[in-house]
Amino acid sequence: MAAEMVRAAQQANSVFEQLKATATQFGDRPFLCVLPETAAVYGIAAGEITYAALLAVVERLIGDYSVAGLRAGDRVGLLLENRPSFYKHWFALNALGVSVVPINPDLRAAELEYLVAHSEIVAAVVIDTRVADIDAAAVAGGRNVVVFRPEDAIPNLRTAGVRPNSFEASRETECALLYTSGTTGRPKGCVLTNTYFLNSGQWYLNVGGLIQLIPGEERMLTPLPLFHMNAMATSSMTMLMSGGCIVVLDRFHPKSWWDSVRAAQATIVHYLGVMPPILMGATAGAADRDHRVRFGFGAGVDRRLHEVFEARFGFPLIEAWAMTETGGGVVIAANVEPRHVGTSCFGRPGPESDVRIVTDDGSDARVDQPGELLVRRAGDDARLGFFREYLKDPAATAEAWASGWFHTGDVVRRDAEGYLYFVDRKKNVIRRSGENIAAVEVESVLLQHPDVQAVGVAAVADEVRGEEVLACIVPRTGYEPDLYDLLARSIVADCLHRLAYYKAPGYVAFVGSLPLTSTQKIQRGALKVLAAEQLDKSTTYDLRLLKKRTV
């Protein structure tokens, strides 16, 4: 059965063709499950949608869109959160060769104006509460965009000079335009083809080891947003290509997470690194293992919690590495033993992946020496499964692919057996007196202090050492500001016991919140600005004198 699914995946030329193929084999099986909790948040019906029922809805939408005048090569925005309507419109538009542009619902005026203008969408399907926002963004950007709600009849979209409505499905047709998080600058639009999406699901089907899928039986629960590649490409395509059921939450709800896992009858869960520590904070009980989950798939679990989480809840957290740009072209996962749990190891590259680790001078790193991760697809097509390009930015595309390798910007190390370990993003590395300091390593230690609720570490200028470590800390609720001085000293003293002296914060700044992305990752560009702004504030403490080399 698994081999048949792989063959079907290899034959489909588009996401829509894959839906038809799976509906033929698993028509009465559910593709999508909406839990009552999620239904209540969105004000929609709970329940399951079978492959056959979904295909029928999609085929009606295809007809409506075709009559309305959409043409192959157009782009349509989708601001639909994690609702079933996202899939219905995506699949229908894909059948016509129309690319979708998923829109993060957290974006506001200036961000929406940029996205609408840059993507050149001709229409947008939008939830009722955001129609006016997209209308305003289109006007501000000088774009003629037809905006309608998913429950509306599709309006006439035909304009003068439209292209002929002839389209033959191709793997190289643009399927979606996904925007990067923009943590260090304006978001880039990643052009993603049908190959990108089909290859993402096929990687999951083929990888094996601890990731074994049972066709027609899997139920995957994800709280991640559909406007990101993990949920849209990895999770959705894996279930679509294996005849499984995807259960998409509106977001991660810590208090009801395990109730959702049980209600979904989930066999697989996808996670973010912020989730395990929150779940471990709940009181342990007999229900911790009352579930059907065989494995979790994600990245960024705290090294200190990895083993204890697995022991408590009874399933492995499989750490993996990929990017929006790499898709399923290169995915590296710790899906076979030994996984080196608790070490930030994300496995060894498979035979389909070529990998280099290079130092700042461009030479290959030695064993266990940190360097930037460079990747490409093994074989004749180095870009197979990757993004096609950054929209309207050929210079950035060329820079990313310098010397025929995709430059990830991630700093990793490789041990003598070929296992890879994540260190940090290259742009997050602080260089103090010739020493490289990974911000994420310092953050992980600072979070162990009982009075630290959240922390972001960034570099600030230092006249003597080039850069110094500044920690923006959100203290635990109820901590009095008149005790900040003592708290700052306590935090640094604790850090000095756990890390080399030069890695400890030279400055501790207490802040009300950190700049975060929609998936709760730190916006590093905004954090650097925030850190620089803290240097002259009364709630920032200069503790550089505490950093002394121990003899």
Coordinates of C-alpha atoms in Angstrom, one line a residue:
M1 CA 0.0 0.0 0.0
A2 CA 2.8 2.5 0.9
A3 CA 4.5 1.7 -2.4
E4 CA 1.3 2.4 -4.3
M5 CA 1.0 5.8 -2.6
V6 CA 4.5 6.7 -3.5
R7 CA 3.9 5.7 -7.2
A8 CA 0.7 7.8 -7.2
A9 CA 2.6 10.7 -5.8
Q10 CA 5.2 10.4 -8.5
Q11 CA 2.6 10.5 -11.2
A12 CA 0.6 13.6 -10.1
N13 CA 1.6 16.9 -11.7
S14 CA -0.1 19.2 -9.3
V15 CA -1.6 19.4 -5.8
F16 CA -5.1 19.1 -7.3
E17 CA -4.2 16.0 -9.3
Q18 CA -2.9 14.5 -6.1
L19 CA -6.3 15.2 -4.4
K20 CA -8.1 13.4 -7.2
A21 CA -5.7 10.4 -7.0
T22 CA -6.1 10.1 -3.3
A23 CA -9.9 10.6 -3.4
T24 CA -10.1 7.7 -5.9
Q25 CA -8.3 5.4 -3.4
F26 CA -9.5 6.7 -0.1
G27 CA -12.7 8.6 -1.0
D28 CA -14.6 7.6 2.2
R29 CA -11.7 8.4 4.5
P30 CA -11.4 11.8 6.2
F31 CA -8.9 14.4 4.9
L32 CA -9.7 17.1 7.4
C33 CA -11.0 17.1 11.0
V34 CA -12.3 20.2 12.7
L35 CA -12.4 19.7 16.5
P36 CA -15.2 21.4 18.5
E37 CA -12.7 23.7 20.2
T38 CA -11.5 25.0 16.9
A39 CA -15.0 25.2 15.4
A40 CA -16.1 27.3 18.4
V41 CA -13.2 29.8 17.9
Y42 CA -14.0 30.2 14.2
G43 CA -17.8 29.9 14.4
I44 CA -18.0 27.0 12.0
A45 CA -19.2 23.5 12.1
A46 CA -17.1 20.8 13.7
G47 CA -16.6 17.4 12.2
E48 CA -14.8 15.6 9.4
I49 CA -14.6 16.1 5.7
T50 CA -13.9 13.1 3.5
Y51 CA -11.7 13.1 0.4
A52 CA -14.7 12.5 -1.8
A53 CA -16.7 15.3 -0.3
L54 CA -13.8 17.7 -0.4
L55 CA -13.2 16.9 -4.1
A56 CA -16.9 17.6 -4.9
V57 CA -16.7 21.0 -3.3
V58 CA -13.4 21.8 -5.0
E59 CA -14.7 20.8 -8.4
R60 CA -17.7 23.2 -8.0
L61 CA -15.3 26.0 -7.0
I62 CA -13.1 25.3 -10.1
G63 CA -16.1 25.9 -12.3
D64 CA -17.1 29.1 -10.4
Y65 CA -13.5 30.5 -10.6
S66 CA -13.2 29.6 -14.3
V67 CA -16.5 31.4 -15.1
A68 CA -15.4 34.4 -13.0
G69 CA -12.4 34.9 -15.2
L70 CA -9.3 33.8 -13.3
R71 CA -6.5 32.7 -15.5
A72 CA -3.3 30.5 -15.1
G73 CA -0.5 32.6 -13.8
D74 CA -2.8 34.9 -11.6
R75 CA -2.3 35.1 -7.9
V76 CA -5.0 35.1 -5.3
G77 CA -4.5 36.0 -1.6
L78 CA -6.0 33.7 1.1
L79 CA -6.6 35.2 4.5
L80 CA -8.5 32.3 6.0
E81 CA -6.6 31.4 9.1
N82 CA -6.6 27.6 9.6
R83 CA -10.2 27.1 8.4
P84 CA -11.3 24.4 6.0
S85 CA -12.0 27.0 3.4
F86 CA -8.3 27.5 3.0
Y87 CA -7.9 24.0 1.5
K88 CA -11.0 24.3 -0.6
H89 CA -9.9 27.5 -2.3
W90 CA -6.2 26.4 -2.6
F91 CA -7.0 23.2 -4.3
A92 CA -9.5 24.7 -6.7
L93 CA -7.2 27.6 -7.7
N94 CA -4.3 25.1 -8.1
A95 CA -6.4 23.2 -10.7
L96 CA -6.6 26.4 -12.8
G97 CA -2.9 27.1 -12.5
V98 CA -3.5 30.0 -10.2
S99 CA -1.0 30.6 -7.4
V100 CA -2.2 31.3 -3.8
V101 CA -0.7 33.8 -1.5
P102 CA -1.4 32.8 2.1
I103 CA -1.7 35.9 4.3
N104 CA -0.7 36.0 8.0
P105 CA -3.8 37.3 9.9
D106 CA -1.5 39.1 12.3
L107 CA -0.3 41.5 9.6
R108 CA -1.4 45.1 9.9
A109 CA -1.7 48.1 7.5
A110 CA 1.9 48.7 6.4
E111 CA 2.7 45.0 6.2
L112 CA -0.5 44.2 4.2
E113 CA 0.1 47.1 1.8
Y114 CA 3.6 45.7 1.0
L115 CA 2.3 42.1 0.5
V116 CA -0.6 43.1 -1.7
A117 CA 1.5 45.3 -3.9
H118 CA 4.5 43.1 -4.0
S119 CA 2.6 39.8 -4.8
E120 CA 0.4 41.5 -7.4
I121 CA -2.6 39.5 -6.3
V122 CA -5.7 40.0 -8.4
A123 CA -8.2 38.8 -5.8
A124 CA -8.3 37.8 -2.2
V125 CA -10.5 35.4 -0.2
V126 CA -10.7 36.9 3.3
I127 CA -12.5 36.3 6.5
D128 CA -15.3 38.8 7.2
T129 CA -13.4 40.7 9.9
R130 CA -10.5 41.5 7.6
V131 CA -12.2 42.4 4.3
A132 CA -11.9 46.2 5.0
D133 CA -8.2 45.8 5.8
I134 CA -7.3 44.1 2.5
D135 CA -9.5 46.6 0.6
A136 CA -7.6 49.5 2.3
A137 CA -4.2 47.8 1.6
A138 CA -5.1 47.4 -2.1
V139 CA -6.1 51.1 -2.4
A140 CA -3.0 52.3 -0.6
G141 CA -0.8 50.1 -2.9
G142 CA -2.6 51.2 -6.0
R143 CA -3.8 47.7 -6.8
N144 CA -7.2 46.6 -8.2
V145 CA -7.9 43.7 -6.0
V146 CA -11.3 42.0 -5.8
V147 CA -11.9 41.0 -2.2
F148 CA -14.6 38.6 -1.1
R149 CA -15.4 36.2 1.7
P150 CA -15.3 32.4 1.5
E151 CA -19.0 32.1 1.9
D152 CA -19.7 34.6 -0.9
A153 CA -20.5 33.8 -4.5
I154 CA -17.3 34.3 -6.5
P155 CA -17.6 37.7 -8.1
N156 CA -16.6 38.5 -11.7
L157 CA -12.8 38.8 -11.8
R158 CA -12.5 39.2 -15.6
T159 CA -10.5 42.3 -16.7
A160 CA -9.3 43.6 -20.0
G161 CA -6.3 41.8 -21.5
V162 CA -6.7 38.5 -19.5
R163 CA -4.8 35.5 -20.7
P164 CA -6.5 32.6 -22.5
N165 CA -8.1 30.1 -20.2
S166 CA -6.1 27.1 -21.3
F167 CA -4.0 25.3 -18.7
E168 CA -2.2 22.0 -18.5
A169 CA -1.0 20.9 -15.1
S170 CA 2.7 21.0 -14.7
R171 CA 5.0 20.3 -11.8
E172 CA 6.8 23.5 -12.5
T173 CA 3.7 25.7 -12.4
E174 CA 3.8 28.2 -9.5
C175 CA 1.5 26.8 -6.7
A176 CA 2.0 29.3 -3.9
L177 CA 3.9 32.4 -2.9
L178 CA 5.0 32.2 0.7
Y179 CA 6.5 35.1 2.5
T180 CA 9.4 34.6 5.0
S181 CA 8.9 35.8 8.5
G182 CA 11.0 38.9 7.9
T183 CA 12.7 38.7 11.3
T184 CA 15.8 40.6 10.0
G185 CA 14.2 42.7 7.2
R186 CA 11.3 43.0 4.8
P187 CA 9.7 39.6 4.0
K188 CA 10.9 37.9 0.8
G189 CA 8.3 36.2 -1.4
C190 CA 9.3 32.6 -2.0
V191 CA 7.9 31.3 -5.3
L192 CA 7.0 27.6 -4.8
T193 CA 6.0 25.2 -7.5
N194 CA 3.9 22.1 -7.6
T195 CA 7.1 20.1 -7.4
Y196 CA 7.9 21.8 -4.1
F197 CA 4.7 20.7 -2.5
L198 CA 4.6 17.2 -3.9
N199 CA 8.2 16.6 -3.0
S200 CA 7.6 17.8 0.6
G201 CA 5.0 15.1 1.0
Q202 CA 7.0 12.5 -0.8
W203 CA 10.0 13.0 1.5
Y204 CA 7.8 12.3 4.5
L205 CA 6.4 9.1 2.8
N206 CA 9.9 7.8 2.0
V207 CA 12.1 8.8 4.9
G208 CA 11.3 5.8 7.1
G209 CA 12.9 4.9 10.4
L210 CA 10.8 6.3 13.3
I211 CA 8.7 8.1 10.7
Q212 CA 6.6 5.2 9.4
L213 CA 3.2 6.1 7.8
I214 CA 0.3 3.7 7.5
P215 CA -1.6 4.7 4.4
G216 CA -5.2 5.7 5.1
E217 CA -4.8 5.5 8.8
E218 CA -2.7 8.4 10.1
R219 CA -4.2 11.4 11.9
M220 CA -1.8 14.3 12.2
L221 CA -2.5 17.1 14.7
T222 CA -0.8 20.5 14.1
P223 CA -1.3 23.9 15.8
L224 CA 1.0 25.6 13.2
P225 CA -0.4 28.2 10.8
L226 CA -1.3 27.3 7.2
F227 CA 0.5 30.4 5.9
H228 CA 3.8 28.7 6.8
M229 CA 5.4 25.8 4.9
N230 CA 5.4 23.4 7.8
A231 CA 1.6 23.1 8.0
M232 CA 0.8 23.9 4.3
A233 CA 3.5 21.9 2.6
T234 CA 4.8 19.3 5.1
S235 CA 1.8 18.4 7.2
S236 CA -1.0 18.9 4.6
M237 CA 0.8 17.3 1.7
T238 CA 1.9 14.3 3.8
M239 CA -1.7 13.5 4.8
L240 CA -3.0 14.3 1.3
M241 CA -0.5 11.9 -0.3
S242 CA -0.9 9.1 2.3
G243 CA -4.7 9.2 2.6
G244 CA -4.4 10.5 6.1
C245 CA -6.4 13.0 8.1
I246 CA -5.1 16.4 9.1
V247 CA -6.4 18.0 12.3
V248 CA -5.5 21.7 12.2
L249 CA -6.0 23.8 15.4
D250 CA -6.5 27.5 15.3
R251 CA -3.4 27.8 17.5
F252 CA -1.6 26.0 20.3
H253 CA -3.7 26.0 23.5
P254 CA -1.6 24.6 26.3
K255 CA -4.4 23.9 28.8
S256 CA -6.5 21.9 26.3
W257 CA -3.6 20.4 24.2
W258 CA -3.9 16.9 25.5
D259 CA -7.7 16.9 25.3
S260 CA -7.3 17.9 21.6
V261 CA -4.7 15.1 21.1
R262 CA -7.1 12.6 22.4
A263 CA -10.2 14.0 20.7
A264 CA -8.3 14.0 17.4
Q265 CA -7.1 10.4 18.0
A266 CA -3.8 11.8 16.7
T267 CA -1.1 9.4 15.8
I268 CA 1.4 12.2 14.9
V269 CA 1.8 15.7 16.3
H270 CA 3.8 18.5 14.9
Y271 CA 5.4 20.9 17.4
L272 CA 7.3 24.1 17.9
G273 CA 10.2 24.4 20.3
V274 CA 8.2 26.6 22.7
M275 CA 5.6 23.8 23.2
P276 CA 7.5 21.1 25.3
P277 CA 8.5 23.4 28.1
I278 CA 5.0 24.8 28.5
L279 CA 3.5 21.2 28.5
M280 CA 6.2 20.1 31.0
G281 CA 5.1 22.9 33.3
A282 CA 1.7 21.2 33.9
T283 CA 1.4 18.8 36.8
A284 CA 2.3 15.2 35.9
G285 CA -0.6 12.7 36.0
A286 CA -1.8 9.3 34.9
A287 CA -3.4 10.8 31.7
D288 CA 0.0 11.9 30.4
R289 CA 0.2 8.7 28.3
D290 CA -3.4 8.4 27.5
H291 CA -3.1 9.0 23.7
R292 CA -2.2 7.3 20.4
V293 CA 0.7 9.5 19.4
R294 CA 3.6 7.5 17.9
F295 CA 5.9 10.5 17.3
G296 CA 6.2 14.2 17.3
F297 CA 7.9 16.1 14.5
G298 CA 9.4 19.5 14.9
A299 CA 12.5 21.5 15.8
G300 CA 14.0 23.5 18.6
V301 CA 13.1 21.5 21.7
D302 CA 15.1 22.6 24.7
R303 CA 18.0 20.2 25.2
R304 CA 17.4 19.9 28.9
L305 CA 13.7 18.8 28.4
H306 CA 14.1 16.5 25.4
E307 CA 14.7 13.3 27.3
V308 CA 12.4 14.0 30.2
F309 CA 9.5 14.9 27.9
E310 CA 9.8 11.7 26.0
A311 CA 10.0 9.7 29.3
R312 CA 6.9 11.4 30.7
F313 CA 4.7 11.4 27.6
G314 CA 5.9 8.2 26.0
F315 CA 6.8 9.2 22.4
P316 CA 9.9 10.5 20.6
L317 CA 10.2 14.1 19.6
I318 CA 12.0 13.9 16.2
E319 CA 14.1 17.0 15.7
A320 CA 14.4 18.0 12.1
W321 CA 15.8 20.8 9.9
A322 CA 14.4 22.5 6.8
M323 CA 13.6 26.0 5.6
T324 CA 10.8 27.6 3.5
E325 CA 13.4 27.9 0.8
T326 CA 14.5 24.2 0.9
G327 CA 11.1 22.6 1.2
G328 CA 11.5 18.8 0.8
G329 CA 14.5 19.3 -1.4
V330 CA 16.7 18.9 1.6
V331 CA 15.2 17.9 4.9
I332 CA 17.4 16.5 7.7
A333 CA 15.8 14.6 10.5
A334 CA 16.8 12.5 13.5
N335 CA 14.5 9.7 12.5
V336 CA 16.8 6.8 13.3
E337 CA 18.6 5.8 16.4
P338 CA 20.9 6.9 17.9
R339 CA 19.1 10.3 17.9
H340 CA 21.5 11.9 20.5
V341 CA 18.6 13.2 22.5
G342 CA 19.3 16.3 24.5
T343 CA 22.1 17.6 22.3
S344 CA 20.4 19.8 19.6
C345 CA 21.2 17.0 17.1
F346 CA 18.9 16.9 14.1
G347 CA 20.3 13.8 12.5
R348 CA 22.4 12.9 9.5
P349 CA 21.8 14.0 5.9
G350 CA 20.2 11.4 3.7
P351 CA 21.6 10.2 0.3
E352 CA 19.4 12.8 -1.5
S353 CA 21.1 15.7 0.3
D354 CA 24.5 17.3 -0.3
V355 CA 25.8 19.2 2.7
R356 CA 28.8 21.4 3.5
I357 CA 29.7 23.3 6.7
V358 CA 32.0 26.3 6.0
T359 CA 33.8 28.8 8.2
D360 CA 33.9 32.5 7.8
D361 CA 36.8 32.3 5.4
G362 CA 34.9 29.8 3.1
S363 CA 36.9 26.8 4.1
D364 CA 35.3 23.5 5.2
A365 CA 34.9 23.3 8.9
R366 CA 36.7 20.6 10.9
V367 CA 34.9 18.0 13.0
D368 CA 32.9 19.7 15.7
Q369 CA 33.9 23.2 14.4
P370 CA 30.8 25.4 14.0
G371 CA 30.2 26.9 10.5
E372 CA 27.4 27.9 8.1
L373 CA 25.3 25.1 6.7
L374 CA 25.3 24.9 2.9
V375 CA 22.9 22.5 1.2
R376 CA 21.8 21.4 -2.2
R377 CA 20.0 18.4 -3.7
A378 CA 22.3 15.5 -4.7
G379 CA 22.2 14.5 -8.3
D380 CA 21.8 16.5 -11.6
D381 CA 19.3 19.1 -10.3
A382 CA 20.8 20.9 -7.3
R383 CA 17.5 22.9 -6.8
L384 CA 15.0 20.0 -7.0
G385 CA 12.3 20.6 -4.4
F386 CA 13.6 24.0 -3.4
F387 CA 11.9 27.4 -3.9
R388 CA 12.2 28.6 -7.5
E389 CA 13.2 32.2 -6.6
Y390 CA 12.6 35.2 -4.4
L391 CA 9.9 37.2 -6.3
K392 CA 11.3 40.3 -7.9
D393 CA 14.7 39.9 -6.2
P394 CA 17.1 38.1 -8.5
A395 CA 20.1 39.5 -6.6
A396 CA 18.9 37.9 -3.4
T397 CA 18.2 34.6 -5.2
A398 CA 21.7 34.6 -6.7
E399 CA 23.3 35.5 -3.3
A400 CA 21.4 32.6 -1.6
W401 CA 22.7 30.2 -4.3
A402 CA 26.3 31.5 -4.4
S403 CA 28.8 28.9 -5.8
G404 CA 26.0 26.5 -6.5
W405 CA 25.1 25.9 -2.8
F406 CA 22.1 27.3 -0.9
H407 CA 23.4 29.3 2.0
T408 CA 21.1 28.7 4.9
G409 CA 22.4 31.2 7.4
D410 CA 22.3 28.5 10.1
V411 CA 25.4 27.7 12.1
V412 CA 25.8 24.0 12.8
R413 CA 28.6 21.6 13.7
R414 CA 29.1 18.0 12.5
D415 CA 30.6 15.3 14.7
A416 CA 33.0 12.5 13.6
E417 CA 30.1 10.2 12.7
G418 CA 28.4 12.8 10.5
Y419 CA 25.6 13.9 12.8
L420 CA 24.6 17.5 12.7
Y421 CA 24.0 19.8 15.7
F422 CA 22.2 23.1 15.6
V423 CA 24.2 26.1 17.1
D424 CA 22.3 29.2 16.0
R425 CA 21.4 31.5 13.2
K426 CA 24.5 33.1 11.7
K427 CA 23.0 36.6 12.2
N428 CA 22.4 35.8 15.8
V429 CA 26.0 34.9 16.6
I430 CA 27.6 37.5 18.9
R431 CA 31.3 38.1 18.4
R432 CA 33.0 39.3 21.6
S433 CA 36.7 39.6 21.8
G434 CA 37.1 37.0 19.0
E435 CA 34.8 34.5 20.7
N436 CA 31.6 33.4 18.9
I437 CA 28.6 33.3 21.2
A438 CA 25.3 31.7 20.1
A439 CA 22.3 33.8 21.3
V440 CA 20.1 30.7 21.5
E441 CA 22.5 28.9 23.9
V442 CA 22.6 31.9 26.3
E443 CA 18.8 32.2 26.1
S444 CA 18.4 28.5 26.9
V445 CA 20.4 28.9 30.1
L446 CA 18.8 32.2 31.2
L447 CA 15.4 30.5 30.9
Q448 CA 16.4 28.1 33.6
H449 CA 16.3 30.9 36.2
P450 CA 13.1 30.7 38.1
D451 CA 12.3 34.4 37.8
V452 CA 12.8 34.7 34.0
Q453 CA 9.6 34.4 32.0
A454 CA 11.0 35.1 28.6
V455 CA 14.3 36.3 27.2
G456 CA 15.9 37.5 24.0
V457 CA 19.7 37.9 23.7
A458 CA 21.3 40.3 21.2
A459 CA 24.6 42.0 20.5
V460 CA 25.3 45.6 21.4
A461 CA 28.3 47.6 20.5
D462 CA 31.3 47.6 22.8
E463 CA 34.3 49.9 22.3
V464 CA 36.8 47.4 23.7
R465 CA 35.4 44.0 22.8
G466 CA 33.6 44.8 19.6
E467 CA 30.3 43.4 20.8
E468 CA 28.8 42.6 24.2
V469 CA 25.9 40.3 25.2
L470 CA 22.7 42.1 26.2
A471 CA 19.7 40.1 27.5
C472 CA 16.2 41.5 27.2
I473 CA 14.3 39.8 30.0
V474 CA 10.7 39.6 30.8
P475 CA 10.6 38.9 34.6
R476 CA 8.0 36.6 36.2
T477 CA 4.7 38.3 36.9
G478 CA 4.7 40.2 40.2
Y479 CA 8.4 40.9 40.4
E480 CA 8.9 44.4 41.9
P481 CA 11.0 46.9 39.9
D482 CA 12.9 48.0 43.0
L483 CA 14.4 44.5 43.2
Y484 CA 15.5 44.5 39.5
D485 CA 19.2 45.2 40.5
L486 CA 19.3 42.2 42.7
L487 CA 17.5 40.1 40.2
A488 CA 19.9 41.1 37.4
R489 CA 22.9 40.1 39.5
S490 CA 21.3 36.8 40.4
I491 CA 20.6 36.0 36.8
V492 CA 24.2 36.8 35.7
A493 CA 25.7 34.9 38.6
D494 CA 23.6 31.9 37.8
C495 CA 24.6 32.1 34.1
L496 CA 28.3 32.4 35.1
H497 CA 28.0 29.0 36.8
R498 CA 26.6 27.4 33.7
L499 CA 28.5 29.0 30.8
A500 CA 31.9 30.3 30.0
Y501 CA 32.3 33.7 31.5
Y502 CA 32.3 35.5 28.2
K503 CA 28.9 34.2 27.2
A504 CA 27.1 35.6 30.2
P505 CA 25.1 38.9 29.7
G506 CA 27.2 42.0 30.1
Y507 CA 23.9 43.9 30.3
V508 CA 20.5 42.9 31.6
A509 CA 17.5 44.9 30.5
F510 CA 14.1 44.3 31.9
V511 CA 11.3 44.7 29.3
G512 CA 7.5 44.2 29.2
S513 CA 7.6 41.9 26.2
L514 CA 9.7 40.6 23.3
P515 CA 9.0 41.1 19.6
L516 CA 7.7 37.8 18.3
T517 CA 6.6 36.3 15.0
S518 CA 3.2 34.6 14.6
T519 CA 4.8 31.3 15.5
Q520 CA 6.3 32.7 18.7
K521 CA 9.8 33.0 17.4
I522 CA 11.9 36.0 18.3
Q523 CA 12.0 38.7 15.6
R524 CA 15.8 39.0 15.7
G525 CA 15.9 42.3 13.7
A526 CA 13.4 44.0 16.0
L527 CA 15.2 42.5 19.0
K528 CA 18.5 44.1 18.0
V529 CA 16.7 47.5 17.8
L530 CA 15.1 46.9 21.1
A531 CA 18.4 45.9 22.7
A532 CA 20.2 49.1 21.5
E533 CA 17.3 51.2 22.9
Q534 CA 17.8 49.7 26.3
L535 CA 21.3 50.8 27.0
D536 CA 20.4 54.2 28.5
K537 CA 17.3 53.1 30.4
S538 CA 17.1 52.9 34.2
T539 CA 15.8 49.3 33.9
T540 CA 19.1 48.2 32.3
Y541 CA 22.0 47.0 34.4
D542 CA 25.6 47.1 33.4
L543 CA 27.2 44.0 34.9
R544 CA 30.2 43.6 32.7
L545 CA 32.6 43.7 35.7
L546 CA 31.1 40.4 36.8
K547 CA 32.4 38.7 33.7
K548 CA 35.9 37.5 34.8
R549 CA 37.9 34.6 33.5
T550 CA 38.1 31.8 36.1
V551 CA 41.7 30.6 36.7

